[in-house]
Amino acid sequence: MITKPKGTYDLLGKEAKKMQYINDVLTAICEKYNYEFIRTPVFESSEVFHRSVGNTSDIVTKETYDFKDRGDRDITLRPEGTAGVVRSYIENKLYGRDIQPVKLYYNEMMYRYERPQAGRLREFNQFGVEVLGCDDPFIDAEVISLAYNIFKLLGLTNIRVNINTLGDDESRSDYKKALVEYFSNYTNDMCEDCQNRLKKNPLRILDCKVDASKTWFKNAPKIDQYLNSDSAKRFSKLQEYLNLLDIEYVVNPSIVRGLDYYSHTVFEIEMLSKNFGSQNVLAAGGRYNNLVKMLGGPSTCGMGFAMGLERIMLALDEEEVKIPINDSIDVYIGYVNEEEKETALYLSQELRLNGFICETDYLNRSLKSQFKSADRFKSKYTIIVNSNDIKNYEVTLKDNKLKEEEKVKINDLVDYLDMHM
Ligand code: ATP
Ligand code: MG
């Protein structure tokens, strides 16, 4: 038997319905916030990711699917959404649009060569938003609240928003210096990754999961002492806005995010449930005011987040959230002979196009087993087509709940069902 590649999954059955429900909620809320759907290619020139996500990030150093195509081009499968969206924003000159800022959302499969475990896959579905062309913390608050409200709407309660700031370039550079000075005293006790990070991007040490429990790690300098007044003011404004929106959050100085392009606001939304395992971050994001320029566009601010839909599915299971999945149909159409079959074919199209969920028999089975199917489908009504009724332009309609039958004219069927359902 040929099996699926490691770290991938087939989406089917009940899980597929759940995923569709999540997608419906995502699309509906984006419509209300007036974010615009964007789709970018599954693969891009490698430099899109190598230049933006940063050569020191885990994603680029360990996780990308890189290959040469048959034309000898360096190609990378999309590991995250932001870089491709920004590439497209620049290429399509969205910065020149009349209406600013540009508010976008995407919902795509991502690819990372990771060690697969619960909530960590090689092919996974991320939903995310990006707002380009606005530097006001108003947008930071809107973006964070959008992520938070998605979880609330889905029915998750046991979640927490963690926010932090990385400050502007000046604050961040002062802070990095302080971190290098401090961490240099502990290189002996550091994991190998952190020793590298110390040279390339000391901020990312704070994101380490290996060293996190050590005392020297916990006592590292915190960003708040290094923020210049502009950066500090902006961060407190954001908190004011979040308070106003009734978003519960904590300021968590250890949030720095894995990607290299962040500045100012960063945030993560985590699932608090103890049994949930270590893949407990459901959504993460922040402000990236340098990224558009890094990718060759005009200097433009950005703010966004991404959330993993597979982790949301696990979170919904963990909290035992009841998802409104429709598992019944409106009408089952039963028949026996060829003439009746033709009427069934015609009627099924007629009912479906008028908005009813309709099933029929495709395998020429006995009426008895068709009735069994109607039960299995939890059909509200069963139509029995028979040759005698057809002569009078009517069918027998059975209300499966009341167990009552009556004859209804074929021309009146839609109106009848509309009135009774
Ligand atoms: P982690 O710390 O879990 O590796 P990350 O920092 O790599 O996460 P981001 O790149 O910010 O995560 O992605 C945002 C969200 O996408 C995560 O919070 C998670 O919900 C989801 N996600 C990231 N990587 C995976 C993966 N390999 N499998 C499934 N979901 C993922
Ligand atoms: Mg990761």
Tab-separated table of C-alpha atoms and ligand atoms in Angstrom:
chain	number	residue	atom	x	y	z
A	1	MET	CA	0.000	0.000	0.000
A	2	ILE	CA	1.237	3.485	-0.836
A	3	THR	CA	0.981	5.712	2.226
A	4	LYS	CA	1.027	9.458	2.775
A	5	PRO	CA	4.341	11.221	3.404
A	6	LYS	CA	5.447	11.723	7.007
A	7	GLY	CA	3.965	14.822	8.639
A	8	THR	CA	0.983	15.079	6.290
A	9	TYR	CA	-2.649	14.043	6.787
A	10	ASP	CA	-5.800	13.344	4.831
A	11	LEU	CA	-8.705	15.544	5.804
A	12	LEU	CA	-11.978	13.604	5.617
A	13	GLY	CA	-15.229	12.653	7.319
A	14	LYS	CA	-16.217	14.546	10.479
A	15	GLU	CA	-12.841	16.265	10.690
A	16	ALA	CA	-13.351	17.696	7.209
A	17	LYS	CA	-16.741	19.097	8.254
A	18	LYS	CA	-15.177	20.651	11.339
A	19	MET	CA	-12.463	22.231	9.233
A	20	GLN	CA	-15.069	23.614	6.851
A	21	TYR	CA	-16.933	25.085	9.778
A	22	ILE	CA	-13.753	26.778	11.018
A	23	ASN	CA	-13.185	28.140	7.524
A	24	ASP	CA	-16.748	29.481	7.379
A	25	VAL	CA	-16.220	31.321	10.663
A	26	LEU	CA	-12.897	32.742	9.446
A	27	THR	CA	-14.350	33.965	6.168
A	28	ALA	CA	-17.386	35.497	7.856
A	29	ILE	CA	-15.368	37.421	10.430
A	30	CYS	CA	-12.920	38.706	7.811
A	31	GLU	CA	-15.857	40.026	5.841
A	32	LYS	CA	-17.094	41.958	8.876
A	33	TYR	CA	-13.644	43.452	9.515
A	34	ASN	CA	-13.446	44.155	5.774
A	35	TYR	CA	-10.213	42.234	5.110
A	36	GLU	CA	-9.659	41.137	1.525
A	37	PHE	CA	-8.792	37.566	0.496
A	38	ILE	CA	-5.419	37.057	-1.168
A	39	ARG	CA	-3.836	33.899	-2.580
A	40	THR	CA	-0.163	33.652	-3.455
A	41	PRO	CA	1.784	30.723	-4.966
A	42	VAL	CA	2.610	27.582	-2.990
A	43	PHE	CA	6.205	28.016	-4.143
A	44	GLU	CA	8.282	31.160	-4.536
A	45	SER	CA	11.847	32.000	-5.446
A	46	SER	CA	13.891	30.917	-2.436
A	47	GLU	CA	15.111	34.454	-1.806
A	48	VAL	CA	11.581	35.584	-0.882
A	49	PHE	CA	11.868	33.569	2.313
A	50	HIS	CA	15.603	33.622	2.809
A	51	ARG	CA	15.653	37.411	2.677
A	52	SER	CA	12.561	38.062	4.749
A	53	VAL	CA	12.117	35.360	7.340
A	54	GLY	CA	15.847	35.732	7.925
A	55	ASN	CA	18.756	33.408	7.624
A	56	THR	CA	18.964	32.935	11.389
A	57	SER	CA	15.386	31.794	11.894
A	58	ASP	CA	14.572	28.136	12.559
A	59	ILE	CA	12.371	28.151	9.514
A	60	VAL	CA	15.151	28.956	7.083
A	61	THR	CA	18.036	27.204	8.809
A	62	LYS	CA	16.243	23.904	9.376
A	63	GLU	CA	12.747	23.731	8.029
A	64	THR	CA	12.331	24.886	4.432
A	65	TYR	CA	11.653	22.581	1.514
A	66	ASP	CA	14.193	23.930	-0.988
A	67	PHE	CA	14.759	22.467	-4.422
A	68	LYS	CA	15.939	23.292	-7.904
A	69	ASP	CA	13.250	23.123	-10.556
A	70	ARG	CA	13.922	21.732	-14.023
A	71	GLY	CA	15.017	25.193	-15.170
A	72	ASP	CA	17.676	25.252	-12.433
A	73	ARG	CA	15.834	27.913	-10.406
A	74	ASP	CA	16.036	27.942	-6.597
A	75	ILE	CA	12.518	27.314	-5.354
A	76	THR	CA	11.118	27.082	-1.814
A	77	LEU	CA	7.755	25.728	-0.721
A	78	ARG	CA	5.979	28.401	1.284
A	79	PRO	CA	6.787	27.903	5.001
A	80	GLU	CA	4.722	30.918	6.173
A	81	GLY	CA	2.357	33.453	4.661
A	82	THR	CA	3.736	36.917	5.279
A	83	ALA	CA	6.731	36.929	2.930
A	84	GLY	CA	4.710	35.858	-0.113
A	85	VAL	CA	1.966	38.379	0.642
A	86	VAL	CA	4.543	41.153	0.953
A	87	ARG	CA	6.229	40.050	-2.292
A	88	SER	CA	2.824	40.258	-3.981
A	89	TYR	CA	2.021	43.615	-2.325
A	90	ILE	CA	5.201	45.051	-3.840
A	91	GLU	CA	4.861	43.362	-7.239
A	92	ASN	CA	1.245	44.533	-7.617
A	93	LYS	CA	2.038	48.008	-6.248
A	94	LEU	CA	-0.721	47.819	-3.661
A	95	TYR	CA	1.036	50.677	-1.854
A	96	GLY	CA	-0.285	52.888	-4.674
A	97	ARG	CA	-3.943	52.076	-4.074
A	98	ASP	CA	-6.369	54.880	-3.262
A	99	ILE	CA	-7.592	53.189	-0.136
A	100	GLN	CA	-5.015	52.649	2.609
A	101	PRO	CA	-4.107	50.713	4.649
A	102	VAL	CA	-4.376	47.491	2.655
A	103	LYS	CA	-6.000	44.804	4.818
A	104	LEU	CA	-5.522	41.233	3.582
A	105	TYR	CA	-6.176	37.690	4.751
A	106	TYR	CA	-4.966	34.316	3.487
A	107	ASN	CA	-5.794	30.716	4.288
A	108	GLU	CA	-3.238	28.302	2.833
A	109	MET	CA	-1.185	25.159	3.301
A	110	MET	CA	2.362	25.745	4.559
A	111	TYR	CA	5.376	23.441	4.377
A	112	ARG	CA	8.098	22.955	6.980
A	113	TYR	CA	10.491	20.076	7.402
A	114	GLU	CA	9.830	19.526	11.105
A	115	ARG	CA	9.823	16.563	13.440
A	116	PRO	CA	6.144	15.604	13.279
A	117	GLN	CA	4.162	15.398	16.527
A	118	ALA	CA	0.696	16.398	17.706
A	119	GLY	CA	0.067	19.921	16.401
A	120	ARG	CA	3.340	19.964	14.457
A	121	LEU	CA	3.159	18.816	10.863
A	122	ARG	CA	5.115	19.138	7.644
A	123	GLU	CA	2.095	20.260	5.664
A	124	PHE	CA	-0.311	22.388	7.663
A	125	ASN	CA	-3.009	25.007	7.188
A	126	GLN	CA	-2.407	28.566	8.310
A	127	PHE	CA	-4.930	31.349	8.310
A	128	GLY	CA	-3.460	34.828	8.689
A	129	VAL	CA	-3.978	38.537	8.153
A	130	GLU	CA	-1.629	41.318	7.095
A	131	VAL	CA	-2.288	45.056	7.301
A	132	LEU	CA	0.106	47.146	5.243
A	133	GLY	CA	0.493	50.896	5.300
A	134	CYS	CA	-0.468	51.886	8.851
A	135	ASP	CA	1.851	52.402	11.804
A	136	ASP	CA	-0.814	53.283	14.372
A	137	PRO	CA	-1.231	50.943	17.381
A	138	PHE	CA	-4.936	51.186	16.532
A	139	ILE	CA	-4.173	48.545	13.900
A	140	ASP	CA	-2.097	46.461	16.320
A	141	ALA	CA	-5.121	46.400	18.627
A	142	GLU	CA	-7.479	45.534	15.766
A	143	VAL	CA	-5.278	42.691	14.538
A	144	ILE	CA	-4.811	41.200	18.014
A	145	SER	CA	-8.524	41.504	18.749
A	146	LEU	CA	-9.393	39.883	15.427
A	147	ALA	CA	-7.321	36.810	16.347
A	148	TYR	CA	-8.763	36.759	19.853
A	149	ASN	CA	-12.348	37.148	18.640
A	150	ILE	CA	-11.938	34.256	16.204
A	151	PHE	CA	-11.163	31.953	19.139
A	152	LYS	CA	-14.062	33.364	21.147
A	153	LEU	CA	-16.453	32.923	18.215
A	154	LEU	CA	-15.296	29.339	17.759
A	155	GLY	CA	-16.171	28.736	21.406
A	156	LEU	CA	-12.687	28.443	22.947
A	157	THR	CA	-12.517	29.892	26.442
A	158	ASN	CA	-9.269	28.652	27.938
A	159	ILE	CA	-6.933	30.928	25.985
A	160	ARG	CA	-4.523	33.719	26.855
A	161	VAL	CA	-3.104	36.590	24.842
A	162	ASN	CA	0.570	37.322	25.547
A	163	ILE	CA	1.909	40.615	24.255
A	164	ASN	CA	5.347	42.175	24.209
A	165	THR	CA	7.226	44.870	22.355
A	166	LEU	CA	10.591	44.627	20.665
A	167	GLY	CA	10.747	48.404	20.360
A	168	ASP	CA	11.957	50.403	17.397
A	169	ASP	CA	15.330	49.826	15.726
A	170	GLU	CA	17.201	51.971	18.262
A	171	SER	CA	15.654	50.340	21.335
A	172	ARG	CA	16.123	46.889	19.896
A	173	SER	CA	19.751	47.500	19.048
A	174	ASP	CA	20.465	48.726	22.617
A	175	TYR	CA	18.671	45.719	24.014
A	176	LYS	CA	20.559	43.300	21.769
A	177	LYS	CA	23.862	44.728	22.998
A	178	ALA	CA	22.796	44.229	26.596
A	179	LEU	CA	21.734	40.664	25.861
A	180	VAL	CA	25.041	39.791	24.201
A	181	GLU	CA	26.936	41.193	27.150
A	182	TYR	CA	24.776	39.273	29.618
A	183	PHE	CA	24.530	35.940	27.815
A	184	SER	CA	28.252	35.841	27.037
A	185	ASN	CA	28.766	34.868	30.674
A	186	TYR	CA	26.743	31.708	30.244
A	187	THR	CA	27.943	30.223	26.963
A	188	ASN	CA	29.168	27.072	28.749
A	189	ASP	CA	25.688	26.205	29.888
A	190	MET	CA	23.946	27.157	26.649
A	191	CYS	CA	22.448	24.803	24.062
A	192	GLU	CA	24.271	24.737	20.752
A	193	ASP	CA	21.507	26.662	18.967
A	194	CYS	CA	21.728	29.484	21.508
A	195	GLN	CA	25.504	29.683	21.130
A	196	ASN	CA	24.888	30.347	17.446
A	197	ARG	CA	22.049	32.760	18.160
A	198	LEU	CA	24.348	34.755	20.442
A	199	LYS	CA	26.487	35.529	17.405
A	200	LYS	CA	23.738	35.978	14.825
A	201	ASN	CA	20.564	37.114	16.579
A	202	PRO	CA	20.733	37.253	20.398
A	203	LEU	CA	17.034	38.181	20.714
A	204	ARG	CA	16.115	34.725	19.564
A	205	ILE	CA	17.772	33.150	22.595
A	206	LEU	CA	14.715	34.340	24.523
A	207	ASP	CA	12.638	32.071	22.284
A	208	CYS	CA	14.663	28.973	23.236
A	209	LYS	CA	12.742	26.062	24.662
A	210	VAL	CA	15.828	24.121	25.777
A	211	ASP	CA	17.382	26.695	28.104
A	212	ALA	CA	14.142	28.353	29.218
A	213	SER	CA	14.026	26.798	32.691
A	214	LYS	CA	17.553	27.810	33.744
A	215	THR	CA	18.007	30.593	36.296
A	216	TRP	CA	20.481	32.623	34.233
A	217	PHE	CA	17.959	32.493	31.394
A	218	LYS	CA	15.144	33.805	33.554
A	219	ASN	CA	17.285	36.615	34.948
A	220	ALA	CA	18.246	37.971	31.537
A	221	PRO	CA	17.696	41.720	31.009
A	222	LYS	CA	14.155	42.635	29.996
A	223	ILE	CA	13.276	44.864	27.047
A	224	ASP	CA	11.321	47.438	29.064
A	225	GLN	CA	14.518	48.956	30.452
A	226	TYR	CA	15.784	49.576	26.916
A	227	LEU	CA	12.727	51.097	25.239
A	228	ASN	CA	13.096	54.714	24.165
A	229	SER	CA	10.172	56.950	25.038
A	230	ASP	CA	8.490	56.631	21.631
A	231	SER	CA	8.502	52.850	21.779
A	232	ALA	CA	7.335	52.809	25.397
A	233	LYS	CA	4.519	55.258	24.652
A	234	ARG	CA	3.327	53.191	21.737
A	235	PHE	CA	3.306	50.014	23.822
A	236	SER	CA	1.241	51.599	26.576
A	237	LYS	CA	-1.189	52.999	23.981
A	238	LEU	CA	-1.663	49.482	22.628
A	239	GLN	CA	-2.486	48.261	26.121
A	240	GLU	CA	-5.006	51.071	26.565
A	241	TYR	CA	-6.711	50.016	23.339
A	242	LEU	CA	-6.762	46.355	24.340
A	243	ASN	CA	-8.296	47.275	27.699
A	244	LEU	CA	-10.934	49.272	25.911
A	245	LEU	CA	-11.762	46.250	23.745
A	246	ASP	CA	-12.002	44.002	26.809
A	247	ILE	CA	-9.253	41.701	25.569
A	248	GLU	CA	-7.631	39.805	28.413
A	249	TYR	CA	-3.873	39.845	27.949
A	250	VAL	CA	-0.624	39.600	29.873
A	251	VAL	CA	2.630	41.390	29.108
A	252	ASN	CA	5.156	38.627	28.622
A	253	PRO	CA	8.747	39.822	28.033
A	254	SER	CA	9.891	36.424	26.795
A	255	ILE	CA	7.794	36.625	23.612
A	256	VAL	CA	10.187	37.522	20.780
A	257	ARG	CA	8.882	35.323	17.945
A	258	GLY	CA	11.024	33.105	15.802
A	259	LEU	CA	11.133	35.214	12.667
A	260	ASP	CA	13.709	37.933	12.133
A	261	TYR	CA	11.473	40.655	10.735
A	262	TYR	CA	9.528	41.834	13.765
A	263	SER	CA	9.640	45.249	15.455
A	264	HIS	CA	7.446	46.845	18.139
A	265	THR	CA	4.363	44.730	18.919
A	266	VAL	CA	4.646	40.939	19.067
A	267	PHE	CA	2.009	38.607	20.453
A	268	GLU	CA	1.015	34.978	20.890
A	269	ILE	CA	-2.296	33.424	21.815
A	270	GLU	CA	-1.882	30.248	23.775
A	271	MET	CA	-4.142	27.448	24.891
A	272	LEU	CA	-3.931	27.189	28.675
A	273	SER	CA	-5.298	23.700	29.179
A	274	LYS	CA	-2.696	21.560	30.933
A	275	ASN	CA	-3.276	18.431	28.858
A	276	PHE	CA	-2.733	20.240	25.634
A	277	GLY	CA	0.935	19.429	25.217
A	278	SER	CA	3.761	21.672	24.178
A	279	GLN	CA	2.308	22.791	20.828
A	280	ASN	CA	0.046	25.177	22.720
A	281	VAL	CA	0.557	28.381	20.721
A	282	LEU	CA	-2.488	28.721	18.492
A	283	ALA	CA	-1.688	32.075	16.892
A	284	ALA	CA	1.277	34.375	16.702
A	285	GLY	CA	2.206	37.593	15.017
A	286	GLY	CA	3.397	41.129	15.285
A	287	ARG	CA	4.525	44.289	13.594
A	288	TYR	CA	7.088	44.239	10.794
A	289	ASN	CA	7.945	47.775	9.801
A	290	ASN	CA	11.122	46.872	7.904
A	291	LEU	CA	9.989	43.881	5.871
A	292	VAL	CA	8.547	45.605	2.800
A	293	LYS	CA	11.789	47.524	2.358
A	294	MET	CA	13.888	44.389	2.944
A	295	LEU	CA	12.047	42.759	0.048
A	296	GLY	CA	12.695	45.684	-2.266
A	297	GLY	CA	9.531	47.767	-1.835
A	298	PRO	CA	9.048	51.305	-0.554
A	299	SER	CA	9.370	51.668	3.210
A	300	THR	CA	5.932	50.512	4.474
A	301	CYS	CA	4.716	49.374	7.887
A	302	GLY	CA	3.055	46.034	8.386
A	303	MET	CA	1.204	44.153	11.112
A	304	GLY	CA	-0.221	40.643	11.045
A	305	PHE	CA	-0.604	37.213	12.549
A	306	ALA	CA	-0.935	33.570	11.547
A	307	MET	CA	-2.853	30.765	13.213
A	308	GLY	CA	-2.573	27.034	12.680
A	309	LEU	CA	-5.930	25.442	11.881
A	310	GLU	CA	-4.846	21.928	12.928
A	311	ARG	CA	-3.949	23.238	16.375
A	312	ILE	CA	-7.334	24.963	16.550
A	313	MET	CA	-8.998	21.613	15.754
A	314	LEU	CA	-7.053	20.024	18.633
A	315	ALA	CA	-8.011	22.894	20.937
A	316	LEU	CA	-11.703	22.517	20.056
A	317	ASP	CA	-11.463	18.789	20.850
A	318	GLU	CA	-9.630	19.484	24.099
A	319	GLU	CA	-12.301	21.928	25.271
A	320	GLU	CA	-15.014	19.617	23.930
A	321	VAL	CA	-16.594	22.482	22.017
A	322	LYS	CA	-19.775	21.395	20.255
A	323	ILE	CA	-19.510	22.440	16.643
A	324	PRO	CA	-22.738	23.030	14.757
A	325	ILE	CA	-22.300	20.467	12.020
A	326	ASN	CA	-25.363	19.626	9.956
A	327	ASP	CA	-25.469	15.848	9.650
A	328	SER	CA	-28.979	15.513	8.252
A	329	ILE	CA	-30.558	16.067	4.849
A	330	ASP	CA	-33.874	17.596	3.811
A	331	VAL	CA	-35.218	15.111	1.302
A	332	TYR	CA	-34.507	11.538	0.193
A	333	ILE	CA	-36.030	10.501	-3.117
A	334	GLY	CA	-36.895	6.811	-3.541
A	335	TYR	CA	-37.960	5.052	-6.751
A	336	VAL	CA	-37.955	1.645	-8.458
A	337	ASN	CA	-38.359	1.527	-12.254
A	338	GLU	CA	-36.708	3.507	-15.062
A	339	GLU	CA	-39.574	5.965	-15.542
A	340	GLU	CA	-39.541	6.748	-11.817
A	341	LYS	CA	-35.765	7.032	-11.896
A	342	GLU	CA	-35.995	9.765	-14.524
A	343	THR	CA	-38.436	11.695	-12.363
A	344	ALA	CA	-36.122	11.210	-9.381
A	345	LEU	CA	-33.216	12.583	-11.392
A	346	TYR	CA	-35.247	15.606	-12.477
A	347	LEU	CA	-36.673	16.216	-8.980
A	348	SER	CA	-33.313	15.965	-7.245
A	349	GLN	CA	-31.911	18.737	-9.433
A	350	GLU	CA	-35.063	20.830	-8.959
A	351	LEU	CA	-34.943	20.556	-5.165
A	352	ARG	CA	-31.187	21.120	-4.901
A	353	LEU	CA	-31.328	24.231	-7.057
A	354	ASN	CA	-34.097	25.518	-4.802
A	355	GLY	CA	-31.911	25.175	-1.751
A	356	PHE	CA	-32.799	21.756	-0.326
A	357	ILE	CA	-30.230	19.147	0.644
A	358	CYS	CA	-31.346	16.173	-1.374
A	359	GLU	CA	-30.220	12.549	-1.771
A	360	THR	CA	-31.437	9.665	-3.865
A	361	ASP	CA	-30.449	6.108	-4.796
A	362	TYR	CA	-27.662	5.509	-7.298
A	363	LEU	CA	-27.357	1.731	-7.084
A	364	ASN	CA	-30.822	0.517	-8.196
A	365	ARG	CA	-31.531	-0.943	-4.773
A	366	SER	CA	-34.871	-2.113	-3.401
A	367	LEU	CA	-37.261	0.445	-1.900
A	368	LYS	CA	-36.703	-1.164	1.471
A	369	SER	CA	-32.998	-0.467	1.428
A	370	GLN	CA	-33.609	3.024	0.043
A	371	PHE	CA	-35.786	3.725	3.100
A	372	LYS	CA	-32.916	2.519	5.264
A	373	SER	CA	-30.662	5.024	3.520
A	374	ALA	CA	-33.180	7.791	4.192
A	375	ASP	CA	-32.932	6.884	7.893
A	376	ARG	CA	-29.150	6.840	7.809
A	377	PHE	CA	-29.107	10.281	6.200
A	378	LYS	CA	-31.554	11.461	8.901
A	379	SER	CA	-33.738	12.745	6.107
A	380	LYS	CA	-36.564	15.062	7.174
A	381	TYR	CA	-38.755	14.010	4.234
A	382	THR	CA	-38.855	11.050	1.895
A	383	ILE	CA	-40.355	11.349	-1.565
A	384	ILE	CA	-41.581	8.101	-3.077
A	385	VAL	CA	-41.844	8.339	-6.839
A	386	ASN	CA	-44.150	5.793	-8.434
A	387	SER	CA	-45.497	5.414	-11.946
A	388	ASN	CA	-49.160	5.779	-10.959
A	389	ASP	CA	-48.550	9.075	-9.190
A	390	ILE	CA	-46.502	10.391	-12.098
A	391	LYS	CA	-49.562	10.077	-14.342
A	392	ASN	CA	-51.293	12.578	-12.044
A	393	TYR	CA	-48.177	14.804	-11.887
A	394	GLU	CA	-47.715	14.027	-8.222
A	395	VAL	CA	-45.502	12.158	-5.756
A	396	THR	CA	-45.945	10.713	-2.292
A	397	LEU	CA	-44.252	12.813	0.361
A	398	LYS	CA	-43.572	11.360	3.771
A	399	ASP	CA	-42.794	13.481	6.809
A	400	ASN	CA	-40.310	11.232	8.572
A	401	LYS	CA	-40.815	12.834	11.970
A	402	LEU	CA	-44.602	12.756	12.055
A	403	LYS	CA	-44.640	9.516	10.042
A	404	GLU	CA	-47.405	10.952	7.845
A	405	GLU	CA	-47.760	10.618	4.076
A	406	GLU	CA	-49.595	12.756	1.559
A	407	LYS	CA	-49.720	13.267	-2.192
A	408	VAL	CA	-48.221	16.515	-3.422
A	409	LYS	CA	-48.313	17.890	-6.976
A	410	ILE	CA	-44.829	17.943	-8.479
A	411	ASN	CA	-45.272	21.627	-9.345
A	412	ASP	CA	-46.147	22.438	-5.733
A	413	LEU	CA	-43.278	20.492	-4.126
A	414	VAL	CA	-40.858	23.391	-3.664
A	415	ASP	CA	-43.528	25.666	-2.173
A	416	TYR	CA	-44.752	22.872	0.052
A	417	LEU	CA	-41.295	22.107	1.420
A	418	ASP	CA	-40.520	25.813	1.810
A	419	MET	CA	-43.618	26.205	3.979
A	420	HIS	CA	-42.996	23.109	6.075
A	421	MET	CA	-39.288	23.426	6.772
B	1	ATP	P1	6.288	26.896	17.102
B	1	ATP	O1	6.940	27.673	18.180
B	1	ATP	O2	5.159	26.076	17.574
B	1	ATP	O3	7.256	26.173	16.220
B	1	ATP	P2	6.314	29.023	15.207
B	1	ATP	O4	6.890	30.136	15.960
B	1	ATP	O5	7.160	28.254	14.254
B	1	ATP	O6	5.581	27.991	16.187
B	1	ATP	P3	4.700	30.627	13.441
B	1	ATP	O7	5.630	30.494	12.335
B	1	ATP	O8	4.551	31.948	14.087
B	1	ATP	O9	4.967	29.507	14.521
B	1	ATP	O10	3.266	30.110	12.998
B	1	ATP	C1	2.050	30.595	13.565
B	1	ATP	C2	1.158	29.442	13.937
B	1	ATP	O11	1.142	28.442	12.929
B	1	ATP	C3	1.584	28.696	15.175
B	1	ATP	O12	1.143	29.355	16.325
B	1	ATP	C4	0.891	27.358	14.983
B	1	ATP	O13	-0.480	27.454	15.349
B	1	ATP	C5	0.992	27.155	13.503
B	1	ATP	N1	2.128	26.288	13.156
B	1	ATP	C6	3.437	26.628	13.025
B	1	ATP	N2	4.184	25.565	12.663
B	1	ATP	C7	3.324	24.523	12.551
B	1	ATP	C8	3.472	23.143	12.195
B	1	ATP	N3	4.648	22.637	11.857
B	1	ATP	N4	2.376	22.351	12.195
B	1	ATP	C9	1.157	22.855	12.510
B	1	ATP	N5	0.954	24.144	12.849
B	1	ATP	C10	2.009	24.974	12.874
B	2	MG	MG	8.308	26.556	14.518
